[in-house]
Coordinates of C-alpha atoms in Angstrom, one line a residue:
X1 CA 15.4 6.0 -18.3
X2 CA 18.0 6.9 -15.9
X3 CA 19.6 10.1 -16.0
X4 CA 23.6 9.2 -14.9
X5 CA 24.4 13.1 -14.3
X6 CA 23.8 15.6 -11.6
X7 CA 22.5 18.8 -14.0
X8 CA 18.9 18.9 -12.3
X9 CA 17.0 18.4 -15.7
X10 CA 13.3 18.5 -16.1
X11 CA 12.0 15.1 -15.8
X12 CA 9.9 14.2 -18.6
X13 CA 6.6 12.0 -16.9
X14 CA 3.3 10.0 -18.2
X15 CA 0.5 9.0 -15.4
X16 CA -1.2 5.7 -16.2
X17 CA -4.4 6.6 -15.2
X18 CA -7.2 9.5 -14.2
X19 CA -9.8 8.2 -11.5
X20 CA -9.3 7.4 -8.2
X21 CA -6.0 8.0 -6.3
X22 CA -4.5 8.7 -9.8
X23 CA -6.2 12.2 -9.4
X24 CA -3.3 12.7 -6.4
X25 CA -0.7 11.6 -8.9
X26 CA -1.6 14.2 -11.5
X27 CA -2.2 17.3 -8.2
X28 CA 1.9 16.4 -7.2
X29 CA 3.5 16.2 -10.9
X30 CA 1.6 19.6 -11.4
X31 CA 3.0 20.9 -8.3
X32 CA 6.1 19.9 -9.2
X33 CA 6.1 20.9 -12.4
X34 CA 5.3 24.7 -11.4
X35 CA 9.0 23.9 -9.1
X36 CA 10.5 23.1 -12.6
X37 CA 11.2 19.6 -11.6
X38 CA 9.4 17.8 -14.3
X39 CA 6.7 18.4 -17.1
X40 CA 3.9 15.8 -17.6
X41 CA 3.3 15.1 -21.4
X42 CA 0.5 12.5 -21.2
X43 CA -1.7 10.2 -19.6
X44 CA -4.2 7.9 -20.4
X45 CA -7.5 6.5 -19.0
X46 CA -10.2 4.2 -20.9
X47 CA -12.5 6.7 -20.3
X48 CA -11.3 10.1 -20.0
X49 CA -14.8 11.9 -21.2
X50 CA -15.3 11.1 -17.3
X51 CA -12.5 13.2 -16.1
X52 CA -13.1 16.9 -18.0
X53 CA -13.5 19.0 -15.1
X54 CA -10.5 17.2 -13.9
X55 CA -8.4 17.9 -17.0
X56 CA -9.5 21.8 -16.7
X57 CA -8.1 21.9 -13.1
X58 CA -5.3 19.9 -13.7
X59 CA -4.6 22.4 -17.0
X60 CA -4.0 20.1 -19.4
X61 CA -4.6 22.3 -22.2
X62 CA -2.4 24.9 -20.8
X63 CA 0.1 22.5 -20.3
X64 CA -0.8 20.5 -23.6
X65 CA -0.9 17.1 -22.0
X66 CA -1.7 14.6 -24.6
X67 CA -4.5 12.0 -23.2
X68 CA -4.8 8.2 -24.8
X69 CA -7.5 5.9 -24.0
X70 CA -4.9 2.9 -23.6
X71 CA -1.8 2.7 -21.8
X72 CA 0.2 0.5 -24.4
X73 CA -1.1 3.2 -27.1
X74 CA 0.6 6.1 -24.6
X75 CA 3.9 4.2 -24.6
X76 CA 4.7 3.1 -27.8
X77 CA 3.3 7.0 -29.0
X78 CA 6.0 8.5 -26.9
X79 CA 8.7 6.1 -26.8
X80 CA 12.1 7.6 -26.0
X81 CA 10.4 10.6 -25.2
X82 CA 9.4 10.2 -21.8
X83 CA 11.7 9.8 -18.5
X84 CA 9.3 8.5 -16.0
X85 CA 5.6 6.6 -15.7
X86 CA 4.0 6.8 -12.7
X87 CA 0.9 3.9 -12.4
X88 CA -1.8 5.2 -10.4
X89 CA -4.2 2.0 -11.4
X90 CA -6.3 -0.9 -9.7
X91 CA -3.9 -3.5 -8.3
X92 CA -4.6 -6.1 -10.5
X93 CA -3.2 -4.0 -13.5
X94 CA 0.0 -3.2 -11.5
X95 CA 2.0 -6.3 -12.9
X96 CA 1.0 -6.0 -16.9
X97 CA 1.7 -2.4 -16.6
X98 CA 4.6 -2.4 -14.6
X99 CA 6.1 -4.9 -17.1
X100 CA 5.2 -2.5 -20.1
X101 CA 7.3 0.5 -18.6
X102 CA 9.7 -1.7 -17.9
X103 CA 9.9 -3.0 -21.9
X104 CA 9.7 0.5 -23.2
X105 CA 12.6 1.4 -21.3
X106 CA 11.1 3.8 -18.9
X107 CA 11.3 4.7 -15.4
X108 CA 8.5 3.3 -13.8
X109 CA 6.8 4.7 -10.2
X110 CA 4.1 1.7 -9.3
X111 CA 2.0 2.7 -6.4
X112 CA 1.4 0.2 -3.8
X113 CA 0.9 -2.5 -3.2
X114 CA 3.2 -3.4 -6.3
X115 CA 0.7 -6.9 -6.4
X116 CA -0.3 -9.4 -3.2
X117 CA 0.5 -12.1 -5.1
X118 CA 4.1 -13.8 -4.1
X119 CA 4.6 -15.4 -7.6
X120 CA 3.8 -12.4 -9.3
X121 CA 6.0 -10.2 -7.2
X122 CA 9.3 -12.5 -8.1
X123 CA 8.4 -12.1 -11.2
X124 CA 8.5 -8.6 -11.5
X125 CA 11.5 -8.3 -8.9
X126 CA 13.4 -10.4 -12.2
X127 CA 11.9 -8.3 -14.5
X128 CA 13.0 -4.8 -13.1
X129 CA 16.4 -6.5 -12.5
X130 CA 16.6 -5.8 -16.3
X131 CA 15.6 -2.3 -16.2
X132 CA 18.1 0.8 -17.0
X133 CA 15.9 2.3 -14.3
X134 CA 14.5 0.4 -11.3
X135 CA 11.0 0.9 -10.1
X136 CA 9.8 2.9 -7.1
X137 CA 6.6 1.1 -5.1
X138 CA 4.7 4.1 -3.7
X139 CA 5.0 3.2 -0.1
X140 CA 4.5 7.1 1.1
X141 CA 5.7 7.2 4.8
X142 CA 9.1 4.9 4.3
X143 CA 11.2 8.1 3.1
X144 CA 9.3 10.7 5.2
X145 CA 12.2 12.3 6.8
X146 CA 10.9 12.2 10.3
X147 CA 10.8 8.3 9.9
X148 CA 14.2 7.9 8.5
X149 CA 15.7 9.9 11.6
X150 CA 13.7 7.8 13.8
X151 CA 14.8 4.3 12.3
X152 CA 18.3 5.6 12.5
X153 CA 18.2 6.1 16.0
X154 CA 16.5 2.9 17.0
X155 CA 19.1 1.0 14.5
X156 CA 21.8 2.9 16.4
X157 CA 20.8 1.2 19.6
X158 CA 19.6 4.5 21.3
X159 CA 16.6 2.9 22.9
X160 CA 17.5 -0.5 23.2
X161 CA 16.6 -3.8 21.0
X162 CA 13.0 -3.9 19.9
X163 CA 10.9 -6.3 21.4
X164 CA 7.6 -5.6 19.6
X165 CA 5.6 -3.3 16.7
X166 CA 1.8 -3.0 16.8
X167 CA 0.0 -1.5 14.6
X168 CA -4.0 -0.3 15.4
X169 CA -5.9 0.6 12.4
X170 CA -9.4 1.5 12.2
X171 CA -10.6 3.6 9.1
X172 CA -14.3 3.2 8.7
X173 CA -14.9 2.5 5.2
X174 CA -18.8 2.9 3.5
X175 CA -20.5 0.7 1.4
X176 CA -20.0 2.4 -1.8
X177 CA -16.0 1.9 -0.9
X178 CA -16.7 -1.9 -1.2
X179 CA -18.8 -1.5 -4.5
X180 CA -16.7 1.2 -6.5
X181 CA -14.9 -1.3 -8.5
X182 CA -15.0 -4.8 -9.6
X183 CA -11.9 -6.0 -8.5
X184 CA -12.6 -4.8 -4.4
X185 CA -12.3 -7.4 -1.9
X186 CA -11.9 -9.6 -4.1
X187 CA -9.9 -13.0 -3.9
X188 CA -9.6 -13.8 -7.8
X189 CA -10.0 -11.4 -10.5
X190 CA -12.2 -13.4 -13.5
X191 CA -8.8 -14.2 -15.3
X192 CA -7.8 -16.7 -12.5
X193 CA -5.4 -14.4 -11.0
X194 CA -4.8 -13.5 -7.1
X195 CA -5.8 -10.5 -6.1
X196 CA -6.7 -10.5 -2.4
X197 CA -7.7 -7.0 -1.7
X198 CA -8.0 -6.9 2.0
X199 CA -7.9 -3.5 4.5
X200 CA -3.8 -4.5 5.7
X201 CA -3.0 -5.2 2.2
X202 CA -4.3 -1.9 0.4
X203 CA -5.6 0.6 2.3
X204 CA -3.3 0.1 5.6
X205 CA -0.4 -1.3 3.4
X206 CA 1.6 1.5 4.1
X207 CA 1.6 0.9 7.6
X208 CA 2.5 -2.5 7.7
X209 CA 5.4 -1.8 5.5
X210 CA 6.1 0.6 8.4
X211 CA 5.9 -1.6 10.9
X212 CA 8.1 -4.2 9.1
X213 CA 10.5 -1.7 8.8
X214 CA 10.5 -0.6 12.5
X215 CA 10.7 -4.7 13.3
X216 CA 13.7 -4.9 11.2
X217 CA 15.7 -3.4 14.5
X218 CA 19.5 -3.4 12.9
X219 CA 18.8 -5.7 10.0
X220 CA 18.8 -3.7 6.6
X221 CA 17.5 -6.7 4.9
X222 CA 14.6 -7.4 6.8
X223 CA 12.5 -6.4 3.9
X224 CA 14.4 -8.2 0.9
X225 CA 14.3 -11.0 3.4
X226 CA 10.5 -12.5 3.1
X227 CA 11.3 -15.3 6.0
X228 CA 9.8 -15.0 9.5
X229 CA 10.3 -17.2 12.4
X230 CA 7.1 -19.1 12.1
X231 CA 3.7 -18.7 9.9
X232 CA 1.6 -16.1 11.2
X233 CA -1.4 -16.6 13.6
X234 CA -4.0 -15.0 12.0
X235 CA -7.7 -14.3 12.6
X236 CA -9.7 -12.8 9.6
X237 CA -13.5 -11.7 9.6
X238 CA -15.3 -9.8 7.2
X239 CA -18.4 -7.5 7.9
X240 CA -19.3 -6.5 4.3
X241 CA -20.0 -8.3 1.1
X242 CA -16.8 -9.2 0.2
X243 CA -14.8 -12.2 -0.7
X244 CA -11.7 -11.3 1.1
X245 CA -11.8 -9.9 4.6
X246 CA -12.0 -6.1 6.2
X247 CA -11.1 -6.8 9.7
X248 CA -7.8 -8.8 10.8
X249 CA -5.8 -9.7 14.5
X250 CA -2.6 -10.9 12.9
X251 CA 0.7 -12.0 14.8
X252 CA 3.8 -13.1 14.0
X253 CA 7.5 -13.1 15.1
X254 CA 10.6 -11.7 12.3
X255 CA 13.3 -13.6 11.9
X256 CA 15.1 -11.2 14.6
X257 CA 12.8 -12.2 17.5
X258 CA 10.4 -8.8 16.8
X259 CA 7.0 -9.9 17.8
X260 CA 4.6 -7.7 15.4
X261 CA 0.8 -7.5 16.1
X262 CA -1.7 -5.6 13.7
X263 CA -5.2 -4.9 14.6
X264 CA -7.0 -3.6 12.0
X265 CA -10.6 -2.8 10.4
X266 CA -12.7 -0.8 7.9
X267 CA -15.9 -2.4 10.3
X268 CA -15.5 0.4 12.9
X269 CA -17.4 3.4 14.2
X270 CA -15.4 6.8 13.6
X271 CA -13.3 8.3 14.7
X272 CA -10.3 6.5 12.4
X273 CA -7.0 5.8 14.1
X274 CA -3.8 4.7 12.5
X275 CA -1.2 4.1 15.4
X276 CA 2.1 2.2 15.3
X277 CA 3.8 1.6 18.6
X278 CA 7.8 0.7 18.5
X279 CA 8.0 -0.8 21.9
X280 CA 11.7 -1.1 22.7
X281 CA 13.9 -2.1 26.1
X282 CA 14.3 1.6 26.9
X283 CA 11.6 3.2 25.4
X284 CA 8.0 3.2 24.1
X285 CA 7.5 5.2 20.5
X286 CA 4.0 6.2 19.4
X287 CA 4.0 6.9 15.6
X288 CA 0.8 8.4 14.1
X289 CA 0.5 9.5 10.6
X290 CA 0.8 13.6 10.2
X291 CA 0.4 14.1 14.3
X292 CA 3.6 14.2 16.5
X293 CA 5.8 10.8 17.3
X294 CA 5.8 10.6 21.1
X295 CA 8.8 9.1 22.6
X296 CA 8.5 8.0 26.1
X297 CA 11.9 6.7 27.5
X298 CA 14.5 7.2 30.1
X299 CA 14.7 11.0 29.8
X300 CA 11.1 11.5 30.0
X301 CA 8.8 12.6 27.2
X302 CA 10.1 13.6 23.9
X303 CA 7.9 15.0 21.2
X304 CA 8.6 14.9 17.3
X305 CA 6.4 17.9 15.6
X306 CA 4.3 16.9 12.9
X307 CA 5.3 18.8 9.5
X308 CA 3.2 19.9 6.8
X309 CA 4.9 17.9 4.0
X310 CA 2.6 15.9 1.3
X311 CA 3.6 12.5 1.2
X312 CA 3.1 11.5 -2.2
X313 CA 4.9 14.7 -3.6
X314 CA 7.9 13.8 -1.6
X315 CA 8.2 10.5 -2.7
X316 CA 8.0 11.4 -6.2
X317 CA 10.4 14.3 -5.8
X318 CA 13.0 11.5 -4.2
X319 CA 12.6 9.5 -7.3
X320 CA 13.2 11.8 -9.1
X321 CA 16.7 12.2 -7.5
X322 CA 17.3 8.6 -8.0
X323 CA 16.6 9.0 -12.2
X324 CA 18.6 11.9 -12.4
X325 CA 21.5 9.8 -10.4
X326 CA 21.7 12.1 -7.7
X327 CA 20.6 8.7 -4.8
X328 CA 21.8 5.5 -5.6
X329 CA 18.5 3.8 -5.0
X330 CA 14.9 4.5 -4.8
X331 CA 13.5 4.7 -1.4
X332 CA 11.6 1.6 -2.0
X333 CA 12.1 -1.3 -4.6
X334 CA 10.0 -4.5 -5.6
X335 CA 11.9 -6.6 -3.5
X336 CA 11.8 -4.5 -0.5
X337 CA 8.1 -5.9 -0.5
X338 CA 8.5 -9.4 -0.2
X339 CA 7.7 -9.5 3.7
X340 CA 4.8 -7.7 3.0
X341 CA 3.5 -9.7 0.3
X342 CA 4.7 -13.2 2.2
X343 CA 3.5 -12.0 5.4
X344 CA -0.4 -10.9 4.1
X345 CA -0.4 -14.1 1.8
X346 CA 0.6 -16.7 4.1
X347 CA -2.1 -15.0 6.9
X348 CA -5.1 -15.4 4.6
X349 CA -4.4 -19.2 3.8
X350 CA -2.7 -20.2 6.8
X351 CA -6.1 -19.1 8.5
X352 CA -8.5 -20.3 5.9
X353 CA -10.0 -17.0 4.9
X354 CA -12.4 -14.8 6.0
X355 CA -15.1 -15.5 8.6
X356 CA -18.4 -13.9 8.4
X357 CA -19.6 -11.9 11.4
X358 CA -22.6 -12.8 12.8
X359 CA -25.6 -10.1 11.6
X360 CA -26.4 -9.9 15.2
X361 CA -23.3 -8.3 15.8
X362 CA -23.3 -5.8 13.1
X363 CA -24.6 -2.1 13.3
X364 CA -25.5 -0.2 10.8
X365 CA -24.4 4.0 11.1
X366 CA -24.6 7.2 8.6
X367 CA -26.9 8.3 6.5
X368 CA -29.7 6.8 5.0
X369 CA -28.3 6.5 1.6
X370 CA -26.7 2.6 1.3
X371 CA -23.6 3.6 -0.3
X372 CA -23.2 6.0 2.6
X373 CA -23.3 3.8 5.5
X374 CA -20.4 1.7 7.2
X375 CA -21.3 -1.8 8.9
X376 CA -19.5 -1.9 12.5
X377 CA -18.7 -5.0 14.2
X378 CA -19.9 -4.2 18.2
X379 CA -16.8 -4.1 20.4
X380 CA -14.1 -4.1 17.6
X381 CA -12.6 -1.8 19.7
X382 CA -12.1 -3.0 23.2
X383 CA -11.4 -6.1 21.3
X384 CA -8.2 -4.9 19.7
X385 CA -7.3 -3.4 23.0
X386 CA -7.0 -7.0 24.5
X387 CA -5.2 -8.0 21.4
X388 CA -2.6 -5.6 21.4
X389 CA -1.8 -5.6 24.5
X390 CA -2.1 -9.4 25.5
X391 CA 1.0 -12.7 25.1
X392 CA -1.1 -15.0 23.7
X393 CA -2.5 -15.6 20.4
X394 CA -4.9 -14.0 18.6
X395 CA -8.4 -14.1 20.0
X396 CA -11.4 -14.3 18.2
X397 CA -14.0 -11.5 19.0
X398 CA -16.5 -11.8 21.2
X399 CA -19.0 -12.3 18.4
X400 CA -21.2 -15.4 17.2
X401 CA -19.8 -16.7 13.9
X402 CA -20.7 -18.1 10.7
X403 CA -18.0 -20.6 8.9
X404 CA -17.5 -20.3 5.4
X405 CA -18.9 -22.8 3.6
X406 CA -15.6 -23.3 1.4
X407 CA -12.4 -22.0 3.0
X408 CA -9.8 -21.0 0.4
X409 CA -6.4 -22.6 0.8
X410 CA -3.0 -22.6 -0.9
X411 CA -3.9 -25.9 -3.0
X412 CA -6.9 -23.9 -4.3
X413 CA -4.3 -21.5 -5.4
X414 CA -2.4 -23.8 -7.0
X415 CA -5.1 -25.2 -9.0
X416 CA -6.3 -22.1 -10.2
X417 CA -2.8 -21.3 -11.6
X418 CA -2.6 -24.6 -13.3
X419 CA -6.0 -23.7 -15.4
X420 CA -5.9 -21.3 -18.4
X421 CA -7.2 -17.7 -17.8
X422 CA -8.6 -15.1 -19.7
X423 CA -6.3 -12.1 -20.6
X424 CA -6.0 -9.7 -17.7
X425 CA -7.7 -6.6 -18.3
X426 CA -5.2 -4.0 -19.6
X427 CA -6.3 -0.5 -18.8

């Protein structure tokens, strides 16, 4: 629960998860514990024996960390003894785990995205309004000091009005990435709940949230207001054997008139790229993760140097300040995810779902081991160049396409919600 005092108390922590990105949570909390910020009391995973080596590295025995197999058992065991629970589990389990934390009366740090279902998000927002300690969603870059300072300058009008915001994301991902879990790239779970896992919804979600923030201009409520000037134009493709999509051309206009263009893919050859660009009346600003920020304006080129800050550790540190009562609110609340979730959902269902890329336009790269190979779309980089520079709606890539047999529709979503679903996996 939230500490309404500025006493620098050591916060008591529990972590849901040990595999995947949960390992980063353990690493960050271990560092913060060394600094006296917190103490890890417990963690959980359905198969903790798979992480024996990691438990040694994280010094569980020396730190007296208790390991559970089920998050509900962990919350019940440590009721009243834990201040913060971090949730680093797969997306389909975020909502039930968030609910369990809130009902247990503990502050929750929830990995991004909170959900990709707008209706489920609203339920989470309603629930969080009753929580003594508000949830923080783990969009890592939003609170980065360089970006916070840059956003203040943009909103002050220093560079003139924001006209266009773009993101270019090329993140090659191997076959093993898409096979790592049963929910990856899925539209619905076995329980009928919407998953809608995709590259902009999951891996590159940090950047999409950033772009919405830049596009907000001087409107601080842009993220909580999910309305845009119109429905997004989107062309969505899949090069890999998934249900949703791994490549997207997306264009929309925010309610304050800023054009937003996103070009993202997991089906590209190296090197990886992630570049956010903010086009203002008097400057163009280019932001690449962990490198310099370049501002080209009336005074020439300004370079904002990179820092060696660890984004997750700093995000947790900021949340701990909120839990202690030092800061007024978490950096990113569930309601601050409305625009992100609505944009992603609308793009998928308005486009009719992803289109299979014809195999003639696919190449394979990487080692001979199947899980390490990357499917890449021929000509995807120049197609992104044209789209991000153009003034017209998203073009289809220069490749033959196979139209999906039965595109998903909003009516399909409603029909599934009307059915009787099996219980959600709990851990």
